[in-house]
Short mmCIF file of C-alpha atoms in Angstrom, two decimals:
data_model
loop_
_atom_site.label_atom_id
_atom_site.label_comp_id
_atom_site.label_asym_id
_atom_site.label_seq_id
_atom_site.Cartn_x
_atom_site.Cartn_y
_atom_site.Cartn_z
CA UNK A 1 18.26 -170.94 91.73
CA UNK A 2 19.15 -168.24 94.29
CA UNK A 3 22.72 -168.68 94.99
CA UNK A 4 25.28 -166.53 96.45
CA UNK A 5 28.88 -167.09 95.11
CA UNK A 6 30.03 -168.43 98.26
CA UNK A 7 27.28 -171.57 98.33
CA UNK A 8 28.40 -171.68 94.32
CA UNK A 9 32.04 -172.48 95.36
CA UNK A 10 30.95 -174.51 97.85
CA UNK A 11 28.59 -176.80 95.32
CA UNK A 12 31.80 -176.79 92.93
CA UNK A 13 34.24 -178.11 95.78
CA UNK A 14 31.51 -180.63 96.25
CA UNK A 15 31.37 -181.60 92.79
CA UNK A 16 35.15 -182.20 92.90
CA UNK A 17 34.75 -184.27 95.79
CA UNK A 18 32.61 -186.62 94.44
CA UNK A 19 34.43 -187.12 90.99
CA UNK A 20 37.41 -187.98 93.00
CA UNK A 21 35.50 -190.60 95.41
CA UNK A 22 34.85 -192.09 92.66
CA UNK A 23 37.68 -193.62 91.08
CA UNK A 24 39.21 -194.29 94.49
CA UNK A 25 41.56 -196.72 93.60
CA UNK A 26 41.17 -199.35 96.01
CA UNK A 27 37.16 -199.55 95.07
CA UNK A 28 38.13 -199.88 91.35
CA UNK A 29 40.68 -202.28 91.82
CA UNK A 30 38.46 -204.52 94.20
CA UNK A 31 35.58 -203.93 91.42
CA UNK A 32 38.15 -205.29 88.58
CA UNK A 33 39.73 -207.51 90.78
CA UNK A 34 36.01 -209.58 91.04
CA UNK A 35 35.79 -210.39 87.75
CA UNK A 36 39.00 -211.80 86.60
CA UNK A 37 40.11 -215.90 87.63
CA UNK A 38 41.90 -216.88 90.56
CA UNK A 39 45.90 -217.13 89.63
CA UNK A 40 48.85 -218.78 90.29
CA UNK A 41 51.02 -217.80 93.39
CA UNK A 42 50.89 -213.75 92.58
CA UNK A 43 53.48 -210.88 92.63
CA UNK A 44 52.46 -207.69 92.88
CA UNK A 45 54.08 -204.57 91.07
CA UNK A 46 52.23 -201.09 91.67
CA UNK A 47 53.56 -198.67 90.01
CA UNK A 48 51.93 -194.56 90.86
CA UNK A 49 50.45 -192.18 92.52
CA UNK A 50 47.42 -194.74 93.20
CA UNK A 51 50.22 -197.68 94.06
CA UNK A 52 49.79 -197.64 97.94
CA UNK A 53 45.52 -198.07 97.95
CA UNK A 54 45.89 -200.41 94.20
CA UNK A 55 48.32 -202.69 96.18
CA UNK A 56 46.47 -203.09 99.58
CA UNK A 57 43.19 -203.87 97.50
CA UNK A 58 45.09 -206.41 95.76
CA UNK A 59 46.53 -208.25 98.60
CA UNK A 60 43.00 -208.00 100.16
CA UNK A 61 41.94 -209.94 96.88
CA UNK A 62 44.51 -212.30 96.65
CA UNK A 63 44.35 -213.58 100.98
CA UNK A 64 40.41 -214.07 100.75
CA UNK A 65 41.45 -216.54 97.89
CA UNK A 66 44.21 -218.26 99.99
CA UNK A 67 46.29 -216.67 96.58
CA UNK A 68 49.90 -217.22 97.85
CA UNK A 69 51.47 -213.82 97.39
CA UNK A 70 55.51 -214.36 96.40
CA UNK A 71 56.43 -210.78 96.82
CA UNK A 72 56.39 -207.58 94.66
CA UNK A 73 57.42 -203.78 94.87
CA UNK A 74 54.97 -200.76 95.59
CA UNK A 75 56.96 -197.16 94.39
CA UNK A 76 54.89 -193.99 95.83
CA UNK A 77 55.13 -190.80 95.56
CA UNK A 78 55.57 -190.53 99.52
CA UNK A 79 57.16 -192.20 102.27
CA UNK A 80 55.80 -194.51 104.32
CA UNK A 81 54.91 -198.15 105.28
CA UNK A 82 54.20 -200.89 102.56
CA UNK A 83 50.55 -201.88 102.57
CA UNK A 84 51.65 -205.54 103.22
CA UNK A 85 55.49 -207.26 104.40
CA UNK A 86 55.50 -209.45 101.35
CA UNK A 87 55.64 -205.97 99.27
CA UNK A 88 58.86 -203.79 99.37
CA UNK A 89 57.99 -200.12 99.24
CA UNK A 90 60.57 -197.34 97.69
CA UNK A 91 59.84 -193.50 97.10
CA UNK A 92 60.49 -192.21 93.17
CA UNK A 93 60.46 -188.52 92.70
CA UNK A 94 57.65 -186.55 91.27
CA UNK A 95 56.83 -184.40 88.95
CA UNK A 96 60.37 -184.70 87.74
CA UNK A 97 62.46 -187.67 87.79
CA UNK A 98 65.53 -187.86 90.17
CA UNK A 99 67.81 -190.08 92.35
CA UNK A 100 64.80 -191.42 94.30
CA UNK A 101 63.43 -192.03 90.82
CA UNK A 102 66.29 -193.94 89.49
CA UNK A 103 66.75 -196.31 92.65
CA UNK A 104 63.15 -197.54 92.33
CA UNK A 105 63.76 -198.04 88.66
CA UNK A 106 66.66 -200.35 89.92
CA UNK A 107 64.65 -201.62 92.64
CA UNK A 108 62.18 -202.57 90.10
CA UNK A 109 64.62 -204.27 88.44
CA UNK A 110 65.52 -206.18 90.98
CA UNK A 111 61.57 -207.14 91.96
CA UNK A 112 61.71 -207.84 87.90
CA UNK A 113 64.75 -210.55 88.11
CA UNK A 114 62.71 -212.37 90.80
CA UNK A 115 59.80 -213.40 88.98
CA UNK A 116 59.69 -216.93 87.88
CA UNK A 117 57.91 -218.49 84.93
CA UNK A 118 55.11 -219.74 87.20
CA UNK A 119 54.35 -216.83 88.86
CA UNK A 120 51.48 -214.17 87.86
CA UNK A 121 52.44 -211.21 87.70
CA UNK A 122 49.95 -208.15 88.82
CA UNK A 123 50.96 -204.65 87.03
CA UNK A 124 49.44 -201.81 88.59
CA UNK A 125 49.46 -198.66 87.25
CA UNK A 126 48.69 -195.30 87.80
CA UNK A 127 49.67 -191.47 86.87
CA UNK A 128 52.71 -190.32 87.86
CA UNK A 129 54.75 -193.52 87.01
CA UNK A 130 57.17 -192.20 84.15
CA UNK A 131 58.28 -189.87 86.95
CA UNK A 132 58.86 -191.72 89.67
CA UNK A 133 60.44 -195.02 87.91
CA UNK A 134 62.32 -192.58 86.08
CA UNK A 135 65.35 -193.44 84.74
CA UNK A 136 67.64 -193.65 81.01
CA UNK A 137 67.63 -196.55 78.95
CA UNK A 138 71.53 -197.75 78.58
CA UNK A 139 73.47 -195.57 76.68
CA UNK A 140 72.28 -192.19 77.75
CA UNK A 141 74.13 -190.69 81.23
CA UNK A 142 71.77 -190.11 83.85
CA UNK A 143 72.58 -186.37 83.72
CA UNK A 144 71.19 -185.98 79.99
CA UNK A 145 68.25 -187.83 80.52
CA UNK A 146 67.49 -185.12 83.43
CA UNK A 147 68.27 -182.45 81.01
CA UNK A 148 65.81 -184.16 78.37
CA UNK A 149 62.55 -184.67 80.43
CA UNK A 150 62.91 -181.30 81.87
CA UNK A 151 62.97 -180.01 78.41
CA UNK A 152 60.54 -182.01 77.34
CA UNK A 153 58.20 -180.52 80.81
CA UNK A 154 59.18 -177.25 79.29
CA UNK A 155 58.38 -178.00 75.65
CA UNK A 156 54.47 -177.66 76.15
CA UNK A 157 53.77 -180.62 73.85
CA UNK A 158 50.20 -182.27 74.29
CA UNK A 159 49.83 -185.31 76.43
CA UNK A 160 49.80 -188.15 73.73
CA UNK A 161 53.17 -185.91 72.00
CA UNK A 162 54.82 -186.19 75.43
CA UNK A 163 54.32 -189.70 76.18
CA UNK A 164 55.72 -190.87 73.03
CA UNK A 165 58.83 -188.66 73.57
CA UNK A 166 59.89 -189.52 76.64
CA UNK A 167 58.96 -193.44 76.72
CA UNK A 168 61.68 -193.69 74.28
CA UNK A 169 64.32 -192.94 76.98
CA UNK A 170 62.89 -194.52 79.73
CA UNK A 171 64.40 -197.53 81.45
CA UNK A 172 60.81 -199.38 81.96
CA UNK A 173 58.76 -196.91 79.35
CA UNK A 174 57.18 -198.55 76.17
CA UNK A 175 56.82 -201.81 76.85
CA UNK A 176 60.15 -202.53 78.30
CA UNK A 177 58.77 -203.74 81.86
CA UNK A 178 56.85 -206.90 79.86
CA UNK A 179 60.13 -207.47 77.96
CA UNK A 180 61.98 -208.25 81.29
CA UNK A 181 59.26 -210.48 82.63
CA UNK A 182 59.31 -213.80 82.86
CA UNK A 183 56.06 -214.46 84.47
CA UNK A 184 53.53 -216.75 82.79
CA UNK A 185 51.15 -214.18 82.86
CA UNK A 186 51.38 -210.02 83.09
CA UNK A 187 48.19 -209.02 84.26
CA UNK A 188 47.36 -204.85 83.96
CA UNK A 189 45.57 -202.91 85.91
CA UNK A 190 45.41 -199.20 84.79
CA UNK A 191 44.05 -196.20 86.60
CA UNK A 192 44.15 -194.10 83.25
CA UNK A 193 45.22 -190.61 83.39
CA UNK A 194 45.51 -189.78 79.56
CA UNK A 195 42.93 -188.41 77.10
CA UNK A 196 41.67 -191.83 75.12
CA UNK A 197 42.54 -194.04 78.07
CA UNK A 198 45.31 -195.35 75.60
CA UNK A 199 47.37 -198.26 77.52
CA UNK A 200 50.54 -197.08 75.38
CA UNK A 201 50.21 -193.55 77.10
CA UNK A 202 49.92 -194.24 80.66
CA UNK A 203 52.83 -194.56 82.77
CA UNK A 204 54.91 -194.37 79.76
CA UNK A 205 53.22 -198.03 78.33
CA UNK A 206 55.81 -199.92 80.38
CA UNK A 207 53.44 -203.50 79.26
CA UNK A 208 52.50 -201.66 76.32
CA UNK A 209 53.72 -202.03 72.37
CA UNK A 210 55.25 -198.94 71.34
CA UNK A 211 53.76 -198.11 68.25
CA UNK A 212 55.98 -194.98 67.00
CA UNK A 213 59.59 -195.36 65.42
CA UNK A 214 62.39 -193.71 66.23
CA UNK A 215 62.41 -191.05 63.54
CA UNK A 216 59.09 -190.39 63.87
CA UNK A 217 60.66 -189.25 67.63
CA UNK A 218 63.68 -187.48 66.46
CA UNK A 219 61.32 -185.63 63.92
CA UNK A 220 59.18 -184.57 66.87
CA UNK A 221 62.30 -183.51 69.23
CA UNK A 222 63.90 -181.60 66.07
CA UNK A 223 60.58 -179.79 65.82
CA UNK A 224 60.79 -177.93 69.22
CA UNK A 225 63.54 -175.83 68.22
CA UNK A 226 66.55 -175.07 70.36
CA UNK A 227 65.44 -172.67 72.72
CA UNK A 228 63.71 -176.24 74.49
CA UNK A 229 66.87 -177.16 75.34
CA UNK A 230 66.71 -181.12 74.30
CA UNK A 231 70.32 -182.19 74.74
CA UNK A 232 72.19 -183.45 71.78
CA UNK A 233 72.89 -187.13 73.35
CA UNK A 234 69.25 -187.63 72.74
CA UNK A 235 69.31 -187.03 69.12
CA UNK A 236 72.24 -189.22 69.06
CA UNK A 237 70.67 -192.36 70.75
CA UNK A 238 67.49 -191.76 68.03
CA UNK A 239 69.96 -191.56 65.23
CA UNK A 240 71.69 -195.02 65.98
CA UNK A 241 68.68 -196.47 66.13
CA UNK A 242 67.41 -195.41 63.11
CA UNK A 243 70.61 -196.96 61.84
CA UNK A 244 70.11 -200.43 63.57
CA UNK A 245 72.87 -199.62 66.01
CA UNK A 246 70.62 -199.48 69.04
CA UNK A 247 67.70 -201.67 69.03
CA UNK A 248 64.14 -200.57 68.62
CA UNK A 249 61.29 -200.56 70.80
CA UNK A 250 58.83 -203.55 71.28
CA UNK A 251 56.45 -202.85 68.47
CA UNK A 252 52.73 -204.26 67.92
CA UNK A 253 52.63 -208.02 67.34
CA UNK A 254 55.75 -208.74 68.82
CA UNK A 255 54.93 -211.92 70.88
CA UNK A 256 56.38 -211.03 74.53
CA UNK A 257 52.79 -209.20 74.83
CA UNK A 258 50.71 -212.72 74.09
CA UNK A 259 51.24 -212.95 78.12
CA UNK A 260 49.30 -209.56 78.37
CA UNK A 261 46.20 -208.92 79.86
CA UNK A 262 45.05 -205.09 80.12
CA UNK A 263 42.19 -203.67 82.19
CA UNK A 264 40.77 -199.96 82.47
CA UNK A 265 39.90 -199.66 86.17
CA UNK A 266 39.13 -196.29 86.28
CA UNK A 267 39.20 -192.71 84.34
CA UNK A 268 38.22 -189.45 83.60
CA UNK A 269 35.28 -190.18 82.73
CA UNK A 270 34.21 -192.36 85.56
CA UNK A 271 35.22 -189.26 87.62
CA UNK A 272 32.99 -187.09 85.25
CA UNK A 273 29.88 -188.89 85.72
CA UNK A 274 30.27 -188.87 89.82
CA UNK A 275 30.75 -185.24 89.28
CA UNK A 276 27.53 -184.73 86.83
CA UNK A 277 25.35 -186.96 89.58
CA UNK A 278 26.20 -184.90 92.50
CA UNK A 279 25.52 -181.72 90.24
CA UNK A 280 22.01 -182.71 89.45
CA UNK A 281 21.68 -183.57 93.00
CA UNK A 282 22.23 -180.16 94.00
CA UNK A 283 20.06 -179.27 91.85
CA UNK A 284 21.78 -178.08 88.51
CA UNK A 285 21.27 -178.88 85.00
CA UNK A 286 24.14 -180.37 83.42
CA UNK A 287 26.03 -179.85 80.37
CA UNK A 288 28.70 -182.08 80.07
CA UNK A 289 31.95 -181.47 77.74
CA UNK A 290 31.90 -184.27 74.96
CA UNK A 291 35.18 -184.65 74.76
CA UNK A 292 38.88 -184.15 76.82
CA UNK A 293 40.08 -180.71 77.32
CA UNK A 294 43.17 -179.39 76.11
CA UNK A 295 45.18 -177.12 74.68
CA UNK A 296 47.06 -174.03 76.76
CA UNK A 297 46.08 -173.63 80.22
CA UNK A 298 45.18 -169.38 79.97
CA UNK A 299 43.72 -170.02 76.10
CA UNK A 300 41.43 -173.01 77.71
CA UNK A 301 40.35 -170.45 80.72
CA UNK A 302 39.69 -167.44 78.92
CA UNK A 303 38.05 -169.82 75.85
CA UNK A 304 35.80 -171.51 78.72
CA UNK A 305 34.13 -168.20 79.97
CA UNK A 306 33.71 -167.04 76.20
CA UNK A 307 32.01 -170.50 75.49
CA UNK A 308 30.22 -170.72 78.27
CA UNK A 309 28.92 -167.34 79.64
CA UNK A 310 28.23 -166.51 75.78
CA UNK A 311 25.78 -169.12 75.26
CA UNK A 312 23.86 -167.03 77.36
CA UNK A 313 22.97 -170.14 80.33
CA UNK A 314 20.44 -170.76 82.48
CA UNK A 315 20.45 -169.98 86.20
CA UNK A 316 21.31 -173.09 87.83
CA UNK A 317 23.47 -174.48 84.90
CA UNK A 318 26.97 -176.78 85.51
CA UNK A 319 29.42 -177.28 82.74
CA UNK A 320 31.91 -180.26 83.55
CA UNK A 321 34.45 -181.28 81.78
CA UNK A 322 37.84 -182.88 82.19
CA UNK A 323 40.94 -183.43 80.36
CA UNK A 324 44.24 -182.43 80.98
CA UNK A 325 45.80 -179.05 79.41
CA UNK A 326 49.12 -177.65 79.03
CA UNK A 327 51.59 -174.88 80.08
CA UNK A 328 54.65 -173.87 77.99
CA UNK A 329 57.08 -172.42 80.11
CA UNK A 330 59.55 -170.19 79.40
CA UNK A 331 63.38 -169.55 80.94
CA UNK A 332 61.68 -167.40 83.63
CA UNK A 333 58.74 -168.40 85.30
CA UNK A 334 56.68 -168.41 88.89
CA UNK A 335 54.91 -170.87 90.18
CA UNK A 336 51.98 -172.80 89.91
CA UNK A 337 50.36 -175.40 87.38
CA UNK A 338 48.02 -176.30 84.49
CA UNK A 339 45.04 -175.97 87.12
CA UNK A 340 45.88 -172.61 88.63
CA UNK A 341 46.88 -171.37 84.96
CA UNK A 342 43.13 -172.19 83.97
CA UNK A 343 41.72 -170.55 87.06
CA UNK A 344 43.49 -167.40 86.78
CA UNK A 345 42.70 -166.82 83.09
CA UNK A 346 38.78 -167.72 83.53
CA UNK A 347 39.03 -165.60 86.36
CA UNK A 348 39.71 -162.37 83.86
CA UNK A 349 37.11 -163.39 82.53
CA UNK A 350 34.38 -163.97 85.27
CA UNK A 351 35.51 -160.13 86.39
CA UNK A 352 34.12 -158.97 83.11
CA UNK A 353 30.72 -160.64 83.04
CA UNK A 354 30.48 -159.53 86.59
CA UNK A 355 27.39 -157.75 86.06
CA UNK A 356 25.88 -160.29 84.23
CA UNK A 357 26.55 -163.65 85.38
CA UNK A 358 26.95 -164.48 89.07
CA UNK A 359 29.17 -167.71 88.29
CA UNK A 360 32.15 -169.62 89.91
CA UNK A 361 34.86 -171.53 88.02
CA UNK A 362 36.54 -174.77 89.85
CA UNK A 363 39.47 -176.42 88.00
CA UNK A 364 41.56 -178.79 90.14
CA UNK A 365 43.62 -182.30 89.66
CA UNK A 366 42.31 -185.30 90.92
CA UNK A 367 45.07 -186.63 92.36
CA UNK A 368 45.20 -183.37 94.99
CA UNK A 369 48.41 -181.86 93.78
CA UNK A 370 48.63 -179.27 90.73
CA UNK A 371 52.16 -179.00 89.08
CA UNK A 372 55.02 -178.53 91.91
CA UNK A 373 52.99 -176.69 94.86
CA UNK A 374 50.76 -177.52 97.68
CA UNK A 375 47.53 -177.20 95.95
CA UNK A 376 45.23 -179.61 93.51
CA UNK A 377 43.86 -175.79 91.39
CA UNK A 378 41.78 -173.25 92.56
CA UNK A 379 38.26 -172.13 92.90
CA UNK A 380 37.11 -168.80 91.15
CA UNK A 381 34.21 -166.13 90.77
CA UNK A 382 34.38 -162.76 89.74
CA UNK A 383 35.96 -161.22 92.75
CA UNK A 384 38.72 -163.44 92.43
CA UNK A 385 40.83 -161.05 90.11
CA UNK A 386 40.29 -157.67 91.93
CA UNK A 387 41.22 -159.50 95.13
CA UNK A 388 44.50 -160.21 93.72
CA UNK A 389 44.55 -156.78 93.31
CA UNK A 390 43.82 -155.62 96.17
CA UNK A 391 46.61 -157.88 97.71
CA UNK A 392 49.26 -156.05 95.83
CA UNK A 393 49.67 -158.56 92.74
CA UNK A 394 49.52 -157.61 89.35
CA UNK A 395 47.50 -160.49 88.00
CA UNK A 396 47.44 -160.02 84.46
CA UNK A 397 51.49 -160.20 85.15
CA UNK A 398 51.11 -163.08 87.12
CA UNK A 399 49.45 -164.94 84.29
CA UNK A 400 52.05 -164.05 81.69
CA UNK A 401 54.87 -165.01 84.29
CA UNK A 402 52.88 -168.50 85.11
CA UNK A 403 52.71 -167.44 88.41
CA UNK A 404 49.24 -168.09 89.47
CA UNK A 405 49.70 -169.66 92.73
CA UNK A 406 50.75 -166.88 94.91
CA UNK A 407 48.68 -164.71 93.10
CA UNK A 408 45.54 -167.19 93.66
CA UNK A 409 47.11 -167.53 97.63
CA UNK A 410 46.52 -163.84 98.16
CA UNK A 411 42.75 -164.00 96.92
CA UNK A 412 41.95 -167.46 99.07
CA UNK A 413 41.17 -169.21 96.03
CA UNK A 414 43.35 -172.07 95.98
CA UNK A 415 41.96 -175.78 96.27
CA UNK A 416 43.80 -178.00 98.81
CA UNK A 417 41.82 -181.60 99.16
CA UNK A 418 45.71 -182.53 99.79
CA UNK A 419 46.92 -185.84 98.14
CA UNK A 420 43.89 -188.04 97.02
CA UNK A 421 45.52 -191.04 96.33
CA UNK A 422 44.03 -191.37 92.69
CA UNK A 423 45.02 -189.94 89.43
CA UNK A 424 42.63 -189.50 86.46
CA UNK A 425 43.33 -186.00 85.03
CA UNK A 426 41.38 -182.74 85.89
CA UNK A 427 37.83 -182.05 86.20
CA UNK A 428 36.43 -178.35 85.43
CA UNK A 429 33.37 -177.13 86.91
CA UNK A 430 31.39 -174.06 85.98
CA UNK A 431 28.50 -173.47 87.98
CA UNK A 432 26.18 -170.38 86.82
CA UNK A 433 23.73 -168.76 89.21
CA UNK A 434 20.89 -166.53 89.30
CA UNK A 435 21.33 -163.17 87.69
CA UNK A 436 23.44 -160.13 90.31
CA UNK A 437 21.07 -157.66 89.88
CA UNK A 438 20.39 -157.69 93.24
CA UNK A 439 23.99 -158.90 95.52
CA UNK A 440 23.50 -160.99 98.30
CA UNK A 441 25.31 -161.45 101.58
CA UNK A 442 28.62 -163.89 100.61
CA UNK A 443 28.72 -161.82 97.30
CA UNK A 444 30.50 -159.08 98.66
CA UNK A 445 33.29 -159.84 101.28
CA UNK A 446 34.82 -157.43 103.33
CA UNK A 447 38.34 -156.39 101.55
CA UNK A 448 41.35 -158.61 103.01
CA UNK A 449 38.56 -161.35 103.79
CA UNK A 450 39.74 -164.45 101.56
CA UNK A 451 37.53 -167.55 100.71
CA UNK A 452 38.94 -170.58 101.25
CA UNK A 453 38.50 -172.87 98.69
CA UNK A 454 40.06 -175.75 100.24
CA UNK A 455 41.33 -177.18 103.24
#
């Protein structure tokens, strides 16, 4: 397989794109949606990143039936019109909860007190929801619980650790939303964005049993030391409930979830076998990650060039994988995300095998957006780090100071699909050509030329 870098990032960016088409939400929905029996009159609660397309697929659903649909709530990351009049739409904040986040928490309340006992109630959920219906349980201030999830953002726990951290202070989070229905029936709908597609984990479990106890949570928070910053009213709310004072979370076999249906409508791995069939179209042969990637963001990157580039591949070979990693930050830090931290340090590493390998490293989140910037992760080969050079950055700084995106700007490396409207994680693509002995034209751009790995 004679390749030139460039047509390598430009295979990876289409290997992206078709893991993301498909688990596009409203597809998945309408594709879940076919099996399951006509219901009562409907409301509709979407709850996401994916809430805008889940909701309009639903309402499509429910008119062909002649479904009577009573009303509902759609919160978004964005602003804009709801996908139907019968639907109220609000705006929660994301990636960190804030006011926007706490009035659609009390606008879902509100949808919440609505509901009668003959209606059916449609949850549907996506990544992104602990954010932006983000809001304290009673009897922590609205200022601590800010204080706590960013702590808890800063803390670098895994995915699974997080989620069972901060559902415990969240107004709708482990199983609360199903508590404060009254429908007959809670229907779920989940576009899964967690290692293990776990219904407890995503979105903070709002219709899901909570299965961990309160000390096992103030255990965890007293583990992260205090240079995390968790605020002390959050030790206090565990510690009354441990002593009965504060009452516990819905726990398996409690009865309100008899009313609750649950449905995986897409994932991760859905998105991973889209991305392995367009790879073998192109040509490559696959070898596909057995299991969700995690860990560190730079350990993962410079691990994935190690792992890969030392097994000595094939020309023409694609690793995929997908998961979700991690970034620990500390008091000082630049910016990017979990994506760009990946690139960066597998691009260290594709600078080093430059003579050997003429490969290209994608890593990007499926939802289009990677930690607080404008970008979904970048695209990288082995010019990528000595083009961050050349543009004045110190990247080897850059990665210790979790400041990839700038540094990735400068080298024209950064992904931007822009918002996709879905959420299932990250997918990681390494795509191996033929051997450099011999460079060809797109190997060797001419200095202050960046390649766009996005638009």
């Amino acid at each position: 397989m004679h390749q030139t870098l460039d047509r390598l990032r430009a295979d990876a960016v289409a290997i992206y794109a078709a893991a993301v088409a498909g688990v596009e939400p409203r597809r998945a929905v309408t594709r879940a949606f076919a099996g399951t029996p006509p219901p009562n009159p409907a409301r509709i609660i979407a709850l996401g990143k994916a809430a805008y397309p889940m909701a309009a697929a639903a309402v499509q659903h429910f008119d062909r039936l002649e479904v009577p649909i009573q009303g509902g709530l759609v919160v978004t990351p964005d602003v804009g019109d709801s996908p139907d009049p019968r639907l109220q739409r609000v705006t929660g904040d994301h990636p960190v909860p804030g006011a926007r986040s706490r009035a659609a928490a009390a606008a879902l309340g509100e949808a919440l007190a609505r509901v009668t006992h003959h209606d059916d109630v449609w949850v549907l959920i996506s990544g992104g929801t602990s954010s932006l219906v983000g809001a304290p349980v009673e009897g922590m201030s609205e200022v601590e619980y800010d204080l706590l999830m960013r702590a808890l953002a800063r803390a670098g726990l895994p995915i699974h650790a997080l989620n069972r951290a901060r559902k415990r202070f969240s107004r709708w989070g482990a199983g609360r939303l199903a508590a404060a229905c009254g429908g007959d029936r809670i229907r779920l709908f989940l576009l899964s964005d967690v290692p293990g597609d776990d219904p407890a984990d995503i979105g903070s479990g709002p219709c899901a049993p909570d299965s961990a106890s309160a000390a096992e949570i103030l255990a965890l928070l007293a583990s992260l030391g205090g240079d995390v910053g968790v605020p002390e009213a959050a030790m206090r709310y565990l510690e009354r409930t441990v002593r009965g004072v504060v009452p516990e979370t819905p726990k398996p076999g409690d009865s309100i979830f008899d009313r609750v249906t649950t449905r995986i409508v897409g994932s991760n791995a859905v998105a991973l076998d889209h991305a392995e069939e367009r790879a073998r179209a192109l040509g490559y042969q696959v070898r596909r990650h057995p299991t969700p990637v995690t860990g560190e963001a730079a350990a993962v990157g410079g691990e994935l060039i190690r792992s890969v580039l030392g097994d000595d591949p094939q020309p023409g070979t694609a690793w995929i994988g997908g998961g979700e990693t991690t970034v620990s930050l500390g008091a000082h830090h630049g910016q990017g995300g979990r994506c760009q931290e990946l690139a960066l340090a597998a691009a260290a590493g594709l600078a080093r095998h430059a003579d050997r390998y003429r490969a290209t490293v994608l890593a990007g989140g499926t939802d289009g957006r990677d930690g607080p910037t404008d970008a979904a992760g970048a695209v990288v080969d082995s010019r990528t780090w000595d083009a961050i050079r050349h543009a004045g950055i110190d990247p080897e700084r850059a990665l210790a100071r979790h400041d990839a995106h700038p540094a990735l700007a400068a080298a024209g490396a950064l992904l931007r699909p822009g918002l996709t409207g879905t959420n299932v994680m990250d997918i990681i693509v390494v795509l191996v050509g033929d051997r450099p002995s011999l460079r060809a034209a797109g190997d060797q751009p001419e200095a202050g030329s960046p390649h766009q790995a996005g638009s």
